[in-house]
Short mmCIF file of N, CA, C and O in Angstrom, two decimals:
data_model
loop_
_atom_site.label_atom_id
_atom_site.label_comp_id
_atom_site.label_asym_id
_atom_site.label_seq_id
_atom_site.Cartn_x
_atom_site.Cartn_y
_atom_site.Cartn_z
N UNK A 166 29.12 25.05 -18.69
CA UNK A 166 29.64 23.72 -18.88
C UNK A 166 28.69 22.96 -19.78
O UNK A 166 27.54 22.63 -19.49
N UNK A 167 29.20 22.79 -20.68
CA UNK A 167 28.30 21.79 -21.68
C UNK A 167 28.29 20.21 -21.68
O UNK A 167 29.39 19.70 -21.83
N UNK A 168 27.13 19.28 -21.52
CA UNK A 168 27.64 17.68 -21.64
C UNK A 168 27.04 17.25 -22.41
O UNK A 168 26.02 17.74 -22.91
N UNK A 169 27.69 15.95 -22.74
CA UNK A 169 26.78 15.44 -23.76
C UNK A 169 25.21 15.35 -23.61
O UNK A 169 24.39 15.62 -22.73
N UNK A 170 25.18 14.77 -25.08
CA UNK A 170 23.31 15.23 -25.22
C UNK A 170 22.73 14.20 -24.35
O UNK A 170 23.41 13.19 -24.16
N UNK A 171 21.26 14.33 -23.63
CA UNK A 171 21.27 13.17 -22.58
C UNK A 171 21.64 13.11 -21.46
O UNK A 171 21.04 12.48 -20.59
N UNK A 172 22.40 13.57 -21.34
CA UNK A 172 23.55 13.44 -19.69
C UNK A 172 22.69 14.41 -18.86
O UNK A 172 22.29 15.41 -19.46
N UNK A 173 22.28 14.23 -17.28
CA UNK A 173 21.79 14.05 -16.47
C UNK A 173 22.73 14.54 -15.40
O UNK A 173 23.92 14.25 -15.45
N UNK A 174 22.20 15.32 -14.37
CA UNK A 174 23.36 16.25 -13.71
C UNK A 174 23.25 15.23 -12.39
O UNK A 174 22.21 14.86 -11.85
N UNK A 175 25.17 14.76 -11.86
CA UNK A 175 24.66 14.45 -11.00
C UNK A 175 23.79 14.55 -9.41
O UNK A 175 23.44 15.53 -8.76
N UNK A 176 23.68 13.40 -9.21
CA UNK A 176 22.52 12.92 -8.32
C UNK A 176 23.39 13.33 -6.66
O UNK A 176 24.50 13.09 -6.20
N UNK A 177 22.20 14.03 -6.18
CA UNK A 177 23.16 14.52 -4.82
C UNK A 177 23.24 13.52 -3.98
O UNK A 177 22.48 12.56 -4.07
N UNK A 178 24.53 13.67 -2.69
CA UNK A 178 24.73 12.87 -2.19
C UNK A 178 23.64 12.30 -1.16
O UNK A 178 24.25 11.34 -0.68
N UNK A 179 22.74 12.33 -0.71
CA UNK A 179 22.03 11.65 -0.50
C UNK A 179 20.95 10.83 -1.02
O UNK A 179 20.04 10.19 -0.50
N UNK A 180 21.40 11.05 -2.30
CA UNK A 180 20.23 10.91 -3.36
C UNK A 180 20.05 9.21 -2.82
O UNK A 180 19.05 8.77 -2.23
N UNK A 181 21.24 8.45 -3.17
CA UNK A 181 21.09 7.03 -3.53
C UNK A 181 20.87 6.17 -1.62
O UNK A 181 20.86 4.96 -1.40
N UNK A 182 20.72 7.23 -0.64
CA UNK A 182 20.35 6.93 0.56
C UNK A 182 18.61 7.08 0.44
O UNK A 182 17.76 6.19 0.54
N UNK A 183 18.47 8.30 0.24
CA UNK A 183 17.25 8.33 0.31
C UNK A 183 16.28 7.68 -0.24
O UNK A 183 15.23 7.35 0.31
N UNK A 184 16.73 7.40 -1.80
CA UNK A 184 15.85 5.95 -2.57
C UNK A 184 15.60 5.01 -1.76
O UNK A 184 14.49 4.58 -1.42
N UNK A 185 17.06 4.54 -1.29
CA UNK A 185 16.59 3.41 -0.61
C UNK A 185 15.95 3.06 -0.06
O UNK A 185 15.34 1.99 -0.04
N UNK A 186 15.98 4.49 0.91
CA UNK A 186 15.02 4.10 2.37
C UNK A 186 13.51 4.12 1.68
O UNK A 186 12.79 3.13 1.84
N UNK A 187 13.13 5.01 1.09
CA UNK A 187 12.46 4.83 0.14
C UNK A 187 11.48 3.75 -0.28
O UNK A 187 10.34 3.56 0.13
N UNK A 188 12.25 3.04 -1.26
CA UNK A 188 11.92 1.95 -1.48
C UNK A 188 12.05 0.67 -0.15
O UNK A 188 11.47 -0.42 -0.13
N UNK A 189 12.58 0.99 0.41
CA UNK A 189 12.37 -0.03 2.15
C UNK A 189 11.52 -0.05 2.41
O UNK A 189 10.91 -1.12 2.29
N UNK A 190 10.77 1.23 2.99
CA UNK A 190 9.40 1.65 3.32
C UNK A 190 8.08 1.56 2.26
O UNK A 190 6.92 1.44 2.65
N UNK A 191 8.45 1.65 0.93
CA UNK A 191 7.39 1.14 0.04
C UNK A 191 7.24 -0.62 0.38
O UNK A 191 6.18 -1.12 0.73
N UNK A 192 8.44 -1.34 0.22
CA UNK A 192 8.24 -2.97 0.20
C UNK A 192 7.60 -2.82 1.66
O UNK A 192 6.41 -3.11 1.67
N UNK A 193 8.17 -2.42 2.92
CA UNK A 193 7.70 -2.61 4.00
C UNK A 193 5.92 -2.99 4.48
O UNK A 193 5.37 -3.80 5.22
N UNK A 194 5.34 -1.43 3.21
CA UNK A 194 3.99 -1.31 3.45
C UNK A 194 3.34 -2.33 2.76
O UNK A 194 2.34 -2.92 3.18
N UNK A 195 3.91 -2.55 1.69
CA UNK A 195 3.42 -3.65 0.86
C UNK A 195 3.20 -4.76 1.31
O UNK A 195 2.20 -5.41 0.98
N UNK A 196 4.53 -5.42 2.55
CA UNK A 196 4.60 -6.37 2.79
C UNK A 196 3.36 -6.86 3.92
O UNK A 196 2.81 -7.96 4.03
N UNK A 197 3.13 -5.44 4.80
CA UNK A 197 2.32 -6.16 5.77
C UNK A 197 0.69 -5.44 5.73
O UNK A 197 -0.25 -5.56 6.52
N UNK A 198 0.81 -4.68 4.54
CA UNK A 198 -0.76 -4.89 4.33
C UNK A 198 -1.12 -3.52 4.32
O UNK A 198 -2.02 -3.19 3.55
N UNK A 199 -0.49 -2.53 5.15
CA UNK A 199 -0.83 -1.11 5.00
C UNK A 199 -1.14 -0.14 3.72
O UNK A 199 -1.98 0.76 3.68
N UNK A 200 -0.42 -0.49 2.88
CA UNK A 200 -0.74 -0.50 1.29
C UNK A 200 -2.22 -0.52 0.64
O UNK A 200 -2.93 0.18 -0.09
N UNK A 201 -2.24 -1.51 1.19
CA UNK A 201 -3.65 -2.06 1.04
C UNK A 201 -4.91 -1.63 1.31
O UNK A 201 -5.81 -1.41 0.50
N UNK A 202 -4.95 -1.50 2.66
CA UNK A 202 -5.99 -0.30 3.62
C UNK A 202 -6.25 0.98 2.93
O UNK A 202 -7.29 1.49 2.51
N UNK A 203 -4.57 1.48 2.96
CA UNK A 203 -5.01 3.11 1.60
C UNK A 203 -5.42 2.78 0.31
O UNK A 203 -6.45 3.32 -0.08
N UNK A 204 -4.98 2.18 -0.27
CA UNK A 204 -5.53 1.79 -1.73
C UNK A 204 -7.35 1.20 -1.67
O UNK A 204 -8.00 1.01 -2.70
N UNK A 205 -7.77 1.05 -0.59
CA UNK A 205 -9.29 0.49 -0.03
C UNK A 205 -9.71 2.06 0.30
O UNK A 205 -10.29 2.74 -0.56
N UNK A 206 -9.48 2.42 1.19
CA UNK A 206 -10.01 3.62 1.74
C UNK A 206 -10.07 4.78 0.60
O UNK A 206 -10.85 5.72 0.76
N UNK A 207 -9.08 4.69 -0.76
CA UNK A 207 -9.14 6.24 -1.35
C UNK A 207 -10.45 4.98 -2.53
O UNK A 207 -11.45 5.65 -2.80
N UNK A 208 -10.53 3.91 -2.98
CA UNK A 208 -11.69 3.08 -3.72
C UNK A 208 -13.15 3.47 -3.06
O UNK A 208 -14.20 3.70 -3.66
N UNK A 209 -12.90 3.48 -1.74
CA UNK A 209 -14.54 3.09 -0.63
C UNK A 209 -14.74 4.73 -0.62
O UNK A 209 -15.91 4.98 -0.34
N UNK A 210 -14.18 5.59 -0.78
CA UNK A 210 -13.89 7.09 -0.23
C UNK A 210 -15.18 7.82 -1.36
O UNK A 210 -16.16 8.55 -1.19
N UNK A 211 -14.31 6.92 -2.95
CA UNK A 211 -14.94 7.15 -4.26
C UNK A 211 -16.11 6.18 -4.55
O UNK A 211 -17.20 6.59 -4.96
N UNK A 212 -15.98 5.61 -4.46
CA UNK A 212 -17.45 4.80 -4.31
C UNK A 212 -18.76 4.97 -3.80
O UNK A 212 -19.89 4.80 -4.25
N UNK A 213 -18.11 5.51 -2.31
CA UNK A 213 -18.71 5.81 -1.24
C UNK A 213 -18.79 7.07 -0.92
O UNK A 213 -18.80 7.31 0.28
N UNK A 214 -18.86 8.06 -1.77
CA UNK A 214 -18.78 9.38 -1.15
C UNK A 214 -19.77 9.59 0.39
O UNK A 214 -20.85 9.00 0.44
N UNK A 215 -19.37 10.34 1.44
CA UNK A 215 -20.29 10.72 2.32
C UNK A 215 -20.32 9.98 3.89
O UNK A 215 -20.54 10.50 4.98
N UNK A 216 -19.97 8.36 3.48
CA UNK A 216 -20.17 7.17 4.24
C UNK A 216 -19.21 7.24 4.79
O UNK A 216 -18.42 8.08 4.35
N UNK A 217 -18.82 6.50 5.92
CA UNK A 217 -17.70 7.00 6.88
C UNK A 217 -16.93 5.60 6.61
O UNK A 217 -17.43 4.48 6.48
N UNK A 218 -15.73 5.93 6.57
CA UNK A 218 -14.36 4.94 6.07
C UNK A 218 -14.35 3.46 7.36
O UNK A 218 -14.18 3.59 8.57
N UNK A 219 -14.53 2.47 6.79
CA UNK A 219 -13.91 1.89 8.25
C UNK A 219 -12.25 1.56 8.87
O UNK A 219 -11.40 1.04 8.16
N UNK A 220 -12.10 1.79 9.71
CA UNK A 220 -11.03 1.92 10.92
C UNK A 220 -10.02 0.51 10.40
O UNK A 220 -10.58 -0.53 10.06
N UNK A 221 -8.87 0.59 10.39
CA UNK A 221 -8.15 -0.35 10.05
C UNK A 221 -8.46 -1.57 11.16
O UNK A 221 -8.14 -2.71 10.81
N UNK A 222 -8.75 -1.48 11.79
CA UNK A 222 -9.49 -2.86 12.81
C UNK A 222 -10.60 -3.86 11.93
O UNK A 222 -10.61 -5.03 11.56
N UNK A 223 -11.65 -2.47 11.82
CA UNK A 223 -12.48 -3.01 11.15
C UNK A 223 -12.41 -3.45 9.64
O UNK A 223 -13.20 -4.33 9.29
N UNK A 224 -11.72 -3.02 8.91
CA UNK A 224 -11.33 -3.24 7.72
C UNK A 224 -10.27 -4.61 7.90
O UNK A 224 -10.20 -5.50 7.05
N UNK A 225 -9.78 -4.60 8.67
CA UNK A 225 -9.11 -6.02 8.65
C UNK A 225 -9.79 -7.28 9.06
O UNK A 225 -9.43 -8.39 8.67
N UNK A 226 -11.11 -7.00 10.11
CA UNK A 226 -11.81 -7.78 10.22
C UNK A 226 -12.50 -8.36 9.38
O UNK A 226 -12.75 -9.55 9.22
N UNK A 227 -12.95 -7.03 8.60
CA UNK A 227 -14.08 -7.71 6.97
C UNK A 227 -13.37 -8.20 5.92
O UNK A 227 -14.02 -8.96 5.19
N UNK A 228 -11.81 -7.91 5.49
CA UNK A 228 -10.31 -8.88 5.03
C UNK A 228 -10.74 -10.38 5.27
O UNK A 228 -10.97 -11.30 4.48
N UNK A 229 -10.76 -10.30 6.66
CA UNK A 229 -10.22 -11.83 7.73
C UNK A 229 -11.84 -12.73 7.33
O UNK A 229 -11.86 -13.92 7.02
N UNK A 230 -12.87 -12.01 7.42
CA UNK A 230 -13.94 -12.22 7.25
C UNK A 230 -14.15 -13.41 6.24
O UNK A 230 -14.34 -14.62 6.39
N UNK A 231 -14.01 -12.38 4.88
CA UNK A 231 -14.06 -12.65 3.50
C UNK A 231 -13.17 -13.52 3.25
O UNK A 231 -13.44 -14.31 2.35
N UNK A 232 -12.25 -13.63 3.74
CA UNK A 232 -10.84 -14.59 3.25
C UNK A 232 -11.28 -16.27 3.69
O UNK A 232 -10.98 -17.32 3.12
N UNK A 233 -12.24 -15.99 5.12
CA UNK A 233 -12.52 -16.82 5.66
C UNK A 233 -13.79 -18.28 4.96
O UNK A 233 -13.75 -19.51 5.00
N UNK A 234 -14.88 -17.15 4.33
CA UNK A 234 -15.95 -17.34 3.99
C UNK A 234 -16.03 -17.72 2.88
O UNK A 234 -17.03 -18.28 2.45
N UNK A 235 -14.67 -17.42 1.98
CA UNK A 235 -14.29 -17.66 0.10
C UNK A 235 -13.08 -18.30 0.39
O UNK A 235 -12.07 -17.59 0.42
N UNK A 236 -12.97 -19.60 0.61
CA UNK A 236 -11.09 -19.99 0.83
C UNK A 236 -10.85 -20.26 -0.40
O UNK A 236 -11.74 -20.76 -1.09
N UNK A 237 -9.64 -20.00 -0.92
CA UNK A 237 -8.90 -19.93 -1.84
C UNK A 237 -7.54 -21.28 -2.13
O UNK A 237 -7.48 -22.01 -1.14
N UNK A 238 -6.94 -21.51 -2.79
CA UNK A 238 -6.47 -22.74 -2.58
C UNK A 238 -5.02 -22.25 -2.47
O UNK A 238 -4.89 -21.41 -3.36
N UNK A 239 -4.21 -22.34 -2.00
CA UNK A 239 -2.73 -21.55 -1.62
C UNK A 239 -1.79 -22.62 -1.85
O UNK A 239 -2.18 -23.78 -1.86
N UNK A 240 -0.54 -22.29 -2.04
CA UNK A 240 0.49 -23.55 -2.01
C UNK A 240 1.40 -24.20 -0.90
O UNK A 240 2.22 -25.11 -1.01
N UNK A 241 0.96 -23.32 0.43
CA UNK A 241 1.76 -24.00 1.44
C UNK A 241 0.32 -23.99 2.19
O UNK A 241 0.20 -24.50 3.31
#
């Protein structure tokens, strides 16, 4: 079967379920911070070779810490 040039075979049926959820679970992590922690931990991992990672407790504490100690000016 030949298609035009470009054309792209379609997408199986779960395809346009599974994006979604997908992308649900990407905004999800984004939204409440988990994102964040991994994107810290694989930085501190490389930075830090050897040193032991801190615990999402503790890593949210030194967050809460810093946020506390540098206030920032926000709009609400």
């Amino acid at each position: 079967m030949s298609g035009a040039p470009g054309a792209t075979a379609p997408e199986p049926v779960g395809g346009p379920l599974r994006r979604a959820s997908r992308w649900a679970l990407w905004y999800l992590r984004e939204l409440t911070g988990e994102a964040h922690y991994d994107r810290y931990c694989a930085r501190y991992r490389e930075h830090h070779p050897g040193a032991p990672v801190p615990t999402p407790r503790e890593y949210q504490r030194m967050r809460t810490a810093h946020q506390e100690a540098n206030p920032q000016s926000r709009c609400c």
